[in-house]
Amino acid sequence: MTWITKSTAAPDSTTILRGLVSKKRVPLGSDIYNRLLGTLFDEAAALDERRIDDWIAMLAQDIIYQAPIRLTRTGPNRDRDVMRTMFHFDENYDSLVMRSGRLQKSAWAEDPPSRCRRFVTNVRVGERDTPGEYEVVSYLFLERSRGDSPENENTTAERRDVWREVDGEYRLARREIIVDQSVLGMSNFAVFL
Amino acid sequence: MLQKSKLVLRDGTSLDDLIIRESNEVSLRVMTDEELYKLEMEKIFAKTWLLLGHESEIPEVGDFIVRDMAEDNVIVARGQDGDVHVSLNVCPHRGMRVCLGEAGNKRVHQCIYHGWAFRPNGDFIGAPVEREKMHGNDVDKKTLGLKKARVHLYGGLIFATWNVDGPSFDEYLGDIKYYMDQLFCRTNRGLELLGPPQRFTLPCNWKVPGEQSGSDGFHTLTLHRSLMEGGVMGGTAESIYDQAPGMYGVDVSCEQGHSLRCLEAEKTFKMFADVPFEGKSTRERLELLAPPGITKEMIPELFENLTEDQVAQLATIPPQVGGMFPNILIAFIFAPRTDGGSSGALSLHAYVPKGPDKVEFVNYLFAEKDAPEQMKRDMLQNSIWNTGTSGVIEQDDADVWPVIMKNARGAVSKDMTLKYQALHGHERPEGWVGEGLLYPGFTKDDTQWNWWLAYYDLMDAV
């Protein structure tokens, strides 16, 4: 997994999605797989229940958290549809802490807060070369209810994570969120994915 | 006595009932009315210059991007001649979109329906099975190109209009050009777009964000309170309304509806509060605090590209936020980082109408082309943290606008009005050099009201 950022808007900077890269798969139902799956569920619960400090505690200090934009492409370039030069999120640990701090003060976008359900499925796990680090790819379906609107906003994405074992727990060290929409139907990303 | 508008909607409502010039009010009904929306598409979006991107997106011959001029989808491409061309993405044969991708490189755009083919400049090449003349028996091929828009590049920004014989781009900008040049035409190699724009949709009329882009400074104190709480702007959370950070400066605008808020940087941002400007020359001030996006190395270029007076303004009271009528927001702001640094954030938004109750927010993020790579990287992050999809400033705007839209629908609430009655009136500050309508002091409603007057003028035009 690489996170190369090129500063250019030219179309030849697009890249493919890729998904799970590791060749050393961690089998479904194995102890490590189950513990990582449990971690993803715990993470979704922390975010859905707006226990933002609990979520921050799950992050590694060197985290890179990005959501590149998606383009519609055709012809020979039809699969090069992830633009890793521009992002909806482009975060590090400090900026995520800044965002979480804001949420606890006057962040009108989430006050009143949206009611979210994060459905995490299609989890695939692979070992990384660094011992104790795992590549975890999952699908995310986010339903978000806001105010008195009976129509939820929602979005779907693939998340390409690296989770690192620290003191018997897993910390999120990388997350690349591959959204499926080239034009987001959600009016903001004031919630984490 | 103001002359009555000739524009009357089917139910007898006059433009004067909606844009109430006697009392500086606008009826909320303007946000939902479908008839008005259709007229806006004809009278505004098919007439004015519209922002479509930046030439750094299409550096090579054949490079193209697909964008929207309101609900008209267009191909923006670099032709064989090296120029940027904008053509309607509608096949003149049977109405299919000719180009289905969002970006790429093609020397020939062939419609997937029946195969009519076009060059990047929109010229018709031919239809398949040439001998059968499927483009028509007696039709001249020259008449079958894609419909072409008039194009103008300004500081590398791509603007286009369907109004082929209308005002030039400079006439459209008017007196605000003097100030815009300080943002877009100040360095030798100009701006670079850092990637294709963020795009997302909001359930509101384009004028809800549109009127805010007419330099609504006042909302910052309350809606963007978190900027003060986070220590980004001067003052503390407890003293926001006493100190009113970022509210004092000179708002400039013009009858075309554009505006910019010029703010004294040293008074706006806490982190710059100790920078002493007294008795310093323009160059010394620039060395102490360069405008957002500018490095020390670029300072001599400012003098090459701008007049001495323009550079002097950049050094003391630079334009930072504002808009171009009808649907562009400009934010060229100082943006302190969580790691203590600051290299600014340069952002333009286009609020593209997608029906009376839907708008697409297109967020373009820039850096100077000659900025060091690390600075570009920092500025990209600054812009993403503050503006657009997840920006901590604009998340809150995106929360307000759809709610205003909901309020515009009620039988009673549709007749409520937006009020622009806190007016300063044009006043030229002592020693001020640029032209335009000038509003020194606390930011008031003047520039936004000018935005509505520009709207009125276009809607009223026959």
XYZ file of C-alpha atoms in Angstrom:
655
model
C 0.000 0.000 0.000
C 1.376 3.364 -0.932
C 0.084 6.842 -0.283
C 1.867 9.020 -2.809
C 0.572 12.534 -3.177
C 1.278 14.305 -6.404
C 0.454 17.969 -6.679
C -1.249 18.150 -9.982
C -4.731 18.241 -11.403
C -3.845 16.717 -14.768
C -5.863 13.601 -15.648
C -2.766 11.412 -15.982
C -2.417 11.527 -12.196
C -5.285 9.118 -11.647
C -4.665 5.731 -10.086
C -6.535 2.443 -9.700
C -8.415 1.373 -6.595
C -6.321 -1.737 -5.772
C -8.187 -3.151 -2.698
C -6.317 -5.770 -0.666
C -2.641 -5.925 -1.625
C -1.132 -8.407 0.864
C -0.533 -11.932 -0.437
C -0.525 -13.400 3.087
C -4.209 -13.666 3.880
C -5.467 -13.975 7.430
C -8.272 -16.536 7.097
C -11.874 -15.785 7.990
C -12.720 -17.105 11.431
C -9.126 -17.192 12.642
C -8.350 -15.625 16.015
C -6.655 -12.565 14.513
C -9.424 -12.086 11.953
C -12.069 -12.246 14.660
C -10.238 -9.779 16.892
C -9.806 -7.326 14.024
C -13.453 -7.720 13.035
C -14.414 -7.042 16.651
C -12.202 -3.935 16.575
C -13.977 -2.631 13.451
C -17.346 -3.191 15.146
C -16.138 -1.456 18.309
C -14.891 1.447 16.225
C -18.225 1.788 14.408
C -20.033 1.696 17.767
C -17.764 4.380 19.241
C -18.499 6.666 16.272
C -22.235 5.887 16.105
C -22.577 6.474 19.840
C -20.527 9.681 19.485
C -17.904 8.537 21.980
C -15.344 10.566 20.063
C -12.607 10.284 22.724
C -12.898 6.505 22.603
C -12.431 6.693 18.853
C -9.372 8.960 19.122
C -7.914 6.434 21.585
C -8.069 3.803 18.829
C -5.805 5.844 16.524
C -2.038 5.507 16.167
C -0.124 8.775 16.556
C 1.288 8.432 13.036
C -2.102 7.862 11.397
C -2.735 8.945 7.820
C -6.465 9.229 7.176
C -7.478 10.156 3.638
C -10.487 10.053 1.339
C -9.347 10.640 -2.251
C -11.879 11.887 -4.768
C -13.315 9.553 -7.368
C -13.654 10.392 -11.062
C -15.740 8.939 -13.872
C -13.355 7.639 -16.533
C -13.810 5.888 -19.866
C -11.913 3.712 -22.337
C -8.405 2.484 -21.590
C -8.364 4.587 -18.400
C -11.707 3.360 -17.118
C -10.166 1.749 -14.038
C -7.933 4.682 -13.182
C -10.664 6.458 -11.298
C -9.121 7.277 -7.918
C -7.536 10.707 -7.747
C -4.974 10.559 -4.968
C -4.029 14.193 -5.467
C -7.286 15.567 -4.046
C -9.194 14.469 -1.007
C -12.422 14.880 0.924
C -10.374 14.103 4.049
C -6.593 14.543 4.318
C -5.834 14.049 7.980
C -3.122 13.298 10.469
C -3.413 12.635 14.208
C -3.320 16.321 15.170
C -5.972 17.322 12.666
C -8.265 14.500 13.795
C -7.820 15.634 17.398
C -8.578 19.208 16.265
C -11.769 18.008 14.552
C -12.831 15.989 17.578
C -12.192 18.966 19.862
C -14.352 21.154 17.643
C -17.172 18.615 17.776
C -17.270 19.061 21.527
C -17.730 22.852 21.240
C -19.580 24.941 18.642
C -19.699 22.657 15.628
C -23.190 23.484 14.383
C -22.844 20.884 11.616
C -23.120 18.243 14.350
C -25.154 20.155 16.940
C -27.797 18.847 16.872
C -25.827 15.731 15.985
C -26.712 13.423 13.144
C -27.793 9.910 14.064
C -25.514 7.526 12.233
C -25.329 3.779 11.606
C -22.101 2.483 10.186
C -22.527 -0.944 8.613
C -19.151 -2.628 8.162
C -19.019 -5.738 5.937
C -16.914 -7.705 3.406
C -13.919 -7.627 5.721
C -10.706 -9.082 4.277
C -7.473 -9.222 6.232
C -3.854 -9.711 5.185
C -0.537 -9.658 7.023
C 1.903 -6.854 6.355
C 5.688 -7.215 6.237
C 5.945 -5.380 9.567
C 5.098 -7.885 12.330
C 1.912 -7.008 14.190
C 0.521 -4.895 11.337
C -2.496 -5.985 9.331
C -4.062 -4.760 6.163
C -7.816 -4.681 6.692
C -10.144 -3.906 3.809
C -13.823 -3.378 4.551
C -16.955 -2.027 2.964
C -18.750 0.796 4.764
C -22.407 1.706 4.404
C -23.238 4.873 6.335
C -26.829 5.866 7.044
C -27.143 9.347 8.524
C -30.319 10.858 9.881
C -30.330 14.622 10.356
C -32.810 16.890 12.091
C -36.456 16.229 11.282
C -35.789 14.945 7.788
C -37.352 11.511 7.218
C -34.904 10.923 4.381
C -31.498 9.696 5.459
C -28.324 10.809 3.778
C -26.109 7.855 3.012
C -22.885 6.913 1.378
C -20.904 3.798 0.535
C -17.157 3.341 0.529
C -14.342 0.841 0.683
C -11.889 1.403 3.502
C -8.291 0.244 3.102
C -6.842 0.213 6.612
C -3.655 -0.692 8.394
C -4.227 -1.769 12.001
C -1.224 -2.182 14.309
C -1.142 -4.302 17.441
C -0.085 -2.237 20.467
C -0.273 -3.683 24.006
C -2.777 -6.339 23.006
C -5.065 -3.896 21.208
C -5.243 -2.665 17.643
C -4.580 0.954 16.650
C -5.598 2.421 13.307
C -2.424 3.530 11.517
C -3.702 4.127 7.951
C -7.100 4.556 6.435
C -7.847 5.228 2.809
C -11.556 5.759 2.223
C -12.514 5.078 -1.382
C -15.918 6.717 -1.802
C -18.108 5.445 -4.622
C -19.638 8.772 -5.639
C -17.798 11.221 -7.860
C -20.333 13.829 -6.683
C -21.193 13.215 -3.050
C -24.870 13.105 -2.172
C -24.055 13.936 1.430
C -24.062 17.647 2.215
C -20.874 17.459 4.273
C -18.443 15.058 5.875
C -18.856 16.359 9.407
C -18.829 12.711 10.520
C -15.940 10.257 10.236
C -15.998 7.329 7.832
C -38.867 56.805 -7.717
C -37.533 53.470 -8.907
C -38.673 52.262 -12.303
C -40.986 49.237 -12.132
C -39.676 45.912 -13.400
C -41.153 44.450 -16.560
C -40.697 40.928 -15.176
C -44.008 39.574 -13.908
C -44.511 35.915 -13.002
C -47.607 33.973 -14.115
C -49.430 34.588 -10.837
C -48.928 38.330 -11.170
C -45.970 38.601 -8.795
C -43.527 41.222 -10.031
C -39.770 41.099 -9.626
C -40.309 44.193 -7.485
C -42.387 42.127 -5.056
C -39.484 39.702 -4.678
C -36.510 42.060 -4.683
C -37.901 44.941 -2.672
C -35.582 47.837 -3.462
C -37.451 50.396 -1.364
C -36.692 48.532 1.857
C -33.669 46.374 0.937
C -35.461 43.072 1.408
C -35.715 39.859 -0.614
C -38.691 37.531 -0.390
C -37.806 33.968 0.651
C -39.984 32.823 -2.250
C -37.049 33.508 -4.622
C -35.428 30.346 -3.266
C -38.176 27.939 -4.314
C -40.054 29.398 -7.272
C -39.715 27.144 -10.324
C -40.741 29.781 -12.842
C -38.134 32.142 -11.467
C -35.522 29.376 -11.607
C -36.182 28.770 -15.301
C -35.857 32.479 -15.989
C -32.577 32.566 -14.030
C -31.190 29.818 -16.257
C -31.974 31.913 -19.356
C -31.235 35.387 -18.055
C -28.284 34.705 -15.779
C -26.604 31.354 -16.421
C -26.909 31.495 -20.211
C -25.689 35.102 -20.142
C -22.886 35.690 -17.614
C -19.346 34.370 -17.497
C -19.099 31.114 -15.518
C -16.104 29.426 -13.887
C -15.285 25.984 -15.286
C -11.841 25.138 -13.946
C -8.191 25.973 -14.413
C -5.946 25.482 -17.400
C -3.494 23.456 -15.281
C -6.111 20.681 -15.425
C -5.643 20.260 -19.156
C -1.965 20.910 -19.921
C -1.628 18.737 -23.083
C -3.328 18.914 -26.481
C -6.428 16.709 -26.284
C -6.699 16.883 -22.483
C -10.277 17.452 -21.439
C -12.492 17.885 -18.403
C -16.264 17.818 -18.311
C -18.004 20.495 -16.257
C -21.382 22.165 -15.910
C -22.599 25.618 -16.884
C -25.638 25.365 -14.604
C -27.536 22.394 -16.072
C -25.701 22.527 -19.399
C -22.916 19.944 -19.452
C -19.822 21.054 -21.389
C -16.511 19.651 -22.610
C -13.533 21.833 -21.722
C -10.639 20.724 -23.906
C -7.248 21.841 -25.175
C -7.369 21.830 -28.962
C -4.717 21.233 -31.611
C -4.154 24.980 -31.584
C -3.155 24.818 -27.918
C -6.153 26.935 -26.895
C -8.882 26.016 -24.435
C -12.264 25.327 -26.038
C -15.636 24.902 -24.355
C -18.344 22.983 -26.239
C -21.806 21.832 -25.267
C -21.685 18.108 -24.479
C -24.805 17.385 -26.494
C -24.525 15.483 -29.761
C -26.243 17.604 -32.430
C -27.476 14.341 -34.001
C -29.783 12.832 -31.344
C -28.952 14.634 -28.111
C -26.723 12.087 -26.382
C -23.742 13.184 -24.304
C -20.694 12.938 -26.537
C -18.190 12.644 -23.707
C -19.079 10.370 -20.780
C -15.859 10.600 -18.787
C -15.005 13.376 -16.378
C -11.393 13.860 -17.492
C -8.873 12.376 -19.874
C -7.139 12.885 -23.201
C -8.819 12.378 -26.562
C -8.062 13.676 -30.040
C -11.509 12.544 -31.145
C -14.706 12.553 -29.107
C -17.038 9.981 -30.628
C -20.642 9.711 -29.508
C -21.368 6.124 -28.411
C -24.928 6.244 -29.827
C -24.520 6.555 -33.624
C -20.858 7.441 -33.789
C -20.787 11.081 -34.805
C -17.287 12.320 -34.051
C -15.890 15.698 -32.963
C -12.529 17.322 -32.407
C -11.500 18.748 -28.994
C -12.475 22.201 -30.290
C -15.999 20.931 -31.044
C -15.651 20.770 -34.841
C -17.586 17.985 -36.548
C -15.389 15.308 -38.150
C -18.031 13.021 -39.589
C -20.538 10.221 -39.118
C -19.660 6.536 -39.679
C -20.087 5.035 -43.178
C -18.971 8.257 -44.824
C -20.262 7.243 -48.297
C -23.834 7.140 -47.009
C -23.679 10.740 -45.746
C -25.422 9.894 -42.488
C -24.931 13.453 -41.321
C -27.462 14.581 -43.932
C -27.716 14.730 -47.692
C -27.243 18.419 -48.214
C -25.951 19.557 -44.848
C -22.631 21.367 -44.622
C -20.378 19.583 -42.082
C -19.230 22.957 -40.793
C -22.685 23.545 -39.336
C -22.677 20.299 -37.346
C -20.067 20.990 -34.696
C -20.830 20.988 -30.995
C -22.281 24.295 -29.862
C -19.332 26.443 -28.820
C -19.170 28.798 -25.873
C -17.053 31.934 -25.720
C -13.946 31.337 -23.580
C -11.742 33.628 -21.531
C -8.743 32.702 -19.400
C -8.147 34.904 -16.385
C -5.048 34.055 -14.370
C -5.389 30.556 -15.816
C -8.987 30.248 -14.593
C -11.261 29.043 -17.365
C -14.398 31.119 -17.801
C -17.005 30.639 -20.509
C -20.288 32.200 -21.545
C -23.027 31.510 -24.094
C -23.389 35.256 -24.521
C -21.155 35.449 -27.585
C -21.795 39.145 -28.238
C -22.156 40.176 -24.593
C -19.787 42.044 -22.296
C -16.096 41.141 -22.359
C -14.689 39.403 -19.304
C -13.047 42.638 -18.187
C -16.355 44.492 -18.526
C -18.012 41.726 -16.513
C -15.414 42.106 -13.745
C -15.596 45.910 -13.746
C -13.901 47.848 -10.970
C -13.286 44.709 -8.894
C -10.591 43.594 -11.365
C -8.017 45.822 -9.653
C -8.490 43.774 -6.478
C -8.975 40.363 -8.114
C -5.665 40.817 -9.964
C -3.983 40.884 -6.546
C -5.148 37.306 -6.044
C -5.067 35.740 -9.489
C -2.482 37.662 -11.530
C 0.326 38.381 -9.095
C 3.120 35.907 -9.876
C 5.040 35.059 -13.025
C 3.779 31.506 -13.435
C 0.431 31.930 -11.722
C -1.723 29.473 -9.860
C -1.933 25.711 -10.118
C -5.000 23.658 -9.291
C -3.917 20.990 -6.792
C -6.297 18.339 -8.099
C -9.738 17.987 -9.631
C -12.381 19.726 -7.522
C -14.263 18.230 -4.594
C -17.893 17.914 -5.672
C -20.940 17.433 -3.473
C -24.589 18.380 -3.541
C -26.749 20.325 -1.128
C -30.544 20.350 -1.021
C -30.952 24.083 -1.498
C -31.329 26.713 -4.191
C -28.104 28.126 -5.658
C -28.923 31.590 -4.329
C -28.756 30.467 -0.694
C -24.965 30.046 -0.879
C -24.902 32.615 -3.717
C -26.029 35.599 -1.660
C -23.575 34.609 1.091
C -20.753 34.747 -1.480
C -21.569 38.457 -1.849
C -19.223 38.923 1.126
C -21.355 38.045 4.131
C -18.725 38.721 6.786
C -21.068 39.014 9.749
C -22.076 35.332 9.898
C -18.505 34.365 10.763
C -18.831 35.566 14.349
C -21.691 33.226 15.155
C -21.814 30.389 12.638
C -18.029 30.007 12.615
C -17.624 30.504 16.343
C -15.396 27.433 16.427
C -12.686 29.474 14.645
C -12.537 31.721 17.693
C -12.815 28.823 20.137
C -9.957 27.112 18.365
C -7.802 30.239 18.625
C -7.504 30.587 14.856
C -8.835 34.130 14.777
C -8.089 36.903 17.249
C -10.010 37.082 20.496
C -11.324 34.311 22.699
C -14.573 32.400 22.821
C -15.749 34.631 25.675
C -15.040 37.910 23.867
C -16.173 37.153 20.328
C -18.812 39.858 20.104
C -16.719 42.410 22.032
C -13.646 42.057 19.881
C -15.446 41.023 16.669
C -12.322 39.578 15.021
C -12.204 39.763 11.242
C -15.120 42.175 11.052
C -13.242 45.420 10.480
C -11.611 46.237 7.165
C -12.715 47.575 3.810
C -15.392 45.750 1.815
C -15.179 46.502 -1.906
C -17.751 45.756 -4.554
C -19.151 46.962 -7.863
C -22.435 47.186 -9.720
C -21.741 43.835 -11.429
C -22.306 42.201 -8.019
C -18.755 41.037 -7.258
C -17.140 41.817 -3.934
C -14.089 41.249 -1.754
C -13.403 41.750 1.916
C -10.007 43.336 2.505
C -8.782 42.587 6.005
C -5.788 43.775 7.946
C -4.010 40.505 8.536
C -2.297 41.643 11.728
C -5.711 42.341 13.273
C -7.461 39.249 11.973
C -5.368 36.388 13.160
C -4.088 35.928 16.661
C -0.852 34.359 15.508
C 0.083 37.518 13.610
C -0.889 39.912 16.380
C 2.698 40.608 17.393
C 3.876 41.479 13.911
C 4.682 45.226 14.109
C 3.773 47.017 10.875
C 4.171 50.613 12.039
C 6.572 52.620 9.897
C 7.492 49.656 7.724
C 7.805 49.859 3.923
C 5.709 47.688 1.625
C 8.617 45.341 1.043
C 9.396 45.091 4.748
C 5.787 44.306 5.522
C 5.714 41.602 2.861
C 8.891 40.112 4.334
C 7.221 40.033 7.754
C 3.906 38.654 6.576
C 3.497 37.597 2.947
C -0.074 37.246 1.659
C -1.556 33.716 1.802
C 0.181 31.381 -0.653
C 3.137 33.701 -1.342
C 6.716 32.814 -0.344
C 9.505 35.285 0.389
C 11.105 34.275 -2.917
C 7.994 35.350 -4.831
C 7.848 38.857 -3.352
C 9.846 40.483 -6.222
C 7.348 38.933 -8.665
C 4.508 40.833 -7.007
C 6.205 44.085 -8.028
C 6.665 42.805 -11.592
C 3.041 41.824 -12.063
C 1.134 44.415 -10.049
C 1.289 48.169 -9.594
C 3.044 49.564 -6.550
C -0.337 50.504 -5.076
C -1.691 47.000 -5.547
C 1.345 45.487 -3.837
C 1.024 48.019 -1.032
C -2.542 46.846 -0.499
C -1.487 43.191 -0.510
C 1.089 44.029 2.125
C -1.305 45.754 4.504
C -4.950 44.971 3.845
C -5.143 42.099 1.340
C -8.408 40.930 -0.195
C -9.180 37.604 1.488
C -12.749 36.509 0.976
C -15.493 37.475 -1.423
C -17.199 36.361 -4.552
C -17.895 36.821 -8.224
C -21.499 37.104 -9.294
C -23.426 34.909 -9.752
C -22.045 31.805 -8.092
C -18.375 31.942 -7.114
C -16.986 32.195 -3.613
C -13.360 33.216 -3.116
C -11.387 32.338 0.030
C -7.697 33.265 -0.111
C -7.097 33.101 3.598
C -4.406 32.856 6.224
C -4.879 29.344 7.609
C -2.847 28.493 10.693
C -1.990 24.793 10.917
C -2.197 22.425 13.846
C 1.601 22.098 13.636
C 2.035 25.862 14.109
C 2.861 26.683 10.501
C 0.824 28.778 8.116
C 1.003 28.872 4.371
C -2.570 29.876 3.670
C -5.456 28.244 1.887
C -6.527 29.293 -1.597
C -9.975 28.109 -2.535
C -12.678 28.927 -5.075
C -16.169 27.460 -5.024
C -18.694 27.356 -7.832
C -22.291 26.863 -6.659
C -23.755 25.153 -9.718
C -27.569 25.116 -9.950
C -29.084 21.650 -10.379
C -32.775 22.489 -10.162
C -34.672 24.941 -7.946
C -33.868 22.947 -4.801
C -30.457 21.466 -5.495
C -26.982 22.933 -5.864
C -23.647 21.308 -6.583
C -20.772 22.675 -4.515
C -17.601 22.475 -6.634
C -14.504 23.231 -4.587
C -11.282 24.190 -6.395
C -8.084 24.311 -4.317
C -4.967 26.155 -5.456
C -1.363 26.979 -4.746
C 1.094 29.151 -6.621
C 2.731 27.023 -9.327
C 6.192 27.981 -8.082
C 5.481 27.204 -4.425
C 7.756 24.489 -2.966
C 6.225 20.989 -2.983
C 5.915 20.888 0.806
C 4.084 24.206 0.794
C 1.646 22.888 -1.835
C 1.103 19.829 0.319
C 0.478 21.989 3.406
C -1.871 24.301 1.528
C -3.868 21.381 0.177
C -4.355 20.126 3.731
C -5.174 23.607 5.042
C -7.822 24.012 2.369
C -9.343 20.587 3.000
C -9.395 21.161 6.766
C -11.162 24.497 6.384
C -13.279 24.425 3.215
C -15.439 22.127 1.138
C -16.668 18.624 1.960
C -15.138 18.194 5.395
C -13.813 21.710 6.057
C -14.477 22.754 9.634
C -15.606 26.193 8.465
C -17.877 25.129 5.662
C -19.421 22.071 7.303
C -21.410 24.598 9.254
C -22.483 26.555 6.168
C -23.676 23.319 4.580
C -25.737 22.727 7.707
C -27.514 26.097 7.561
C -28.338 26.407 3.866
C -30.677 23.401 3.490
C -32.622 24.541 6.563
C -33.182 28.009 5.093
C -34.425 26.196 1.996
C -36.961 24.224 4.013
C -38.170 27.463 5.550
C -38.745 28.988 2.137
C -41.528 26.508 1.339
C -44.238 27.327 3.888
C -47.327 29.249 2.811
C -46.493 31.898 5.387
C -42.717 31.583 5.593
C -42.255 31.979 1.822
C -43.315 35.598 2.268
C -40.769 36.244 4.992
C -37.885 38.361 3.786
C -34.111 38.322 3.863
C -33.052 41.715 5.208
C -30.152 43.856 4.022
C -30.889 46.953 6.037
C -27.625 47.300 7.968
C -25.992 49.564 5.429
C -22.893 51.704 5.574
C -23.050 53.461 2.259
C -20.174 54.046 -0.151
C -17.303 55.924 1.468
C -13.768 56.305 0.190
C -11.253 55.729 2.990
C -8.443 58.254 3.246
C -5.538 57.352 0.982
C -7.406 54.466 -0.704
C -6.269 53.916 -4.279
C -8.587 51.401 -6.002
C -11.967 52.172 -7.554
C -15.322 50.538 -6.917
C -17.948 50.809 -4.217
C -16.119 51.003 -0.901
C -17.378 50.224 2.579
C -14.785 50.795 5.296
C -15.233 49.791 8.910
C -17.420 46.986 10.253
C -18.623 44.640 7.516
C -22.280 45.365 6.702
C -24.934 44.364 4.187
C -23.895 46.695 1.347
C -21.971 44.195 -0.763
C -24.662 41.527 -0.476
C -27.313 44.050 -1.394
C -25.211 44.949 -4.472
C -25.261 41.219 -5.300
C -29.069 41.288 -5.308
C -29.111 44.481 -7.379
C -26.916 42.756 -9.980
C -29.387 39.846 -9.885
C -32.273 42.294 -10.335
C -30.603 43.967 -13.316
C -30.065 40.709 -15.190
C -33.510 39.337 -14.384
C -35.139 42.614 -15.387
C -33.304 42.793 -18.718
C -35.436 41.947 -21.737
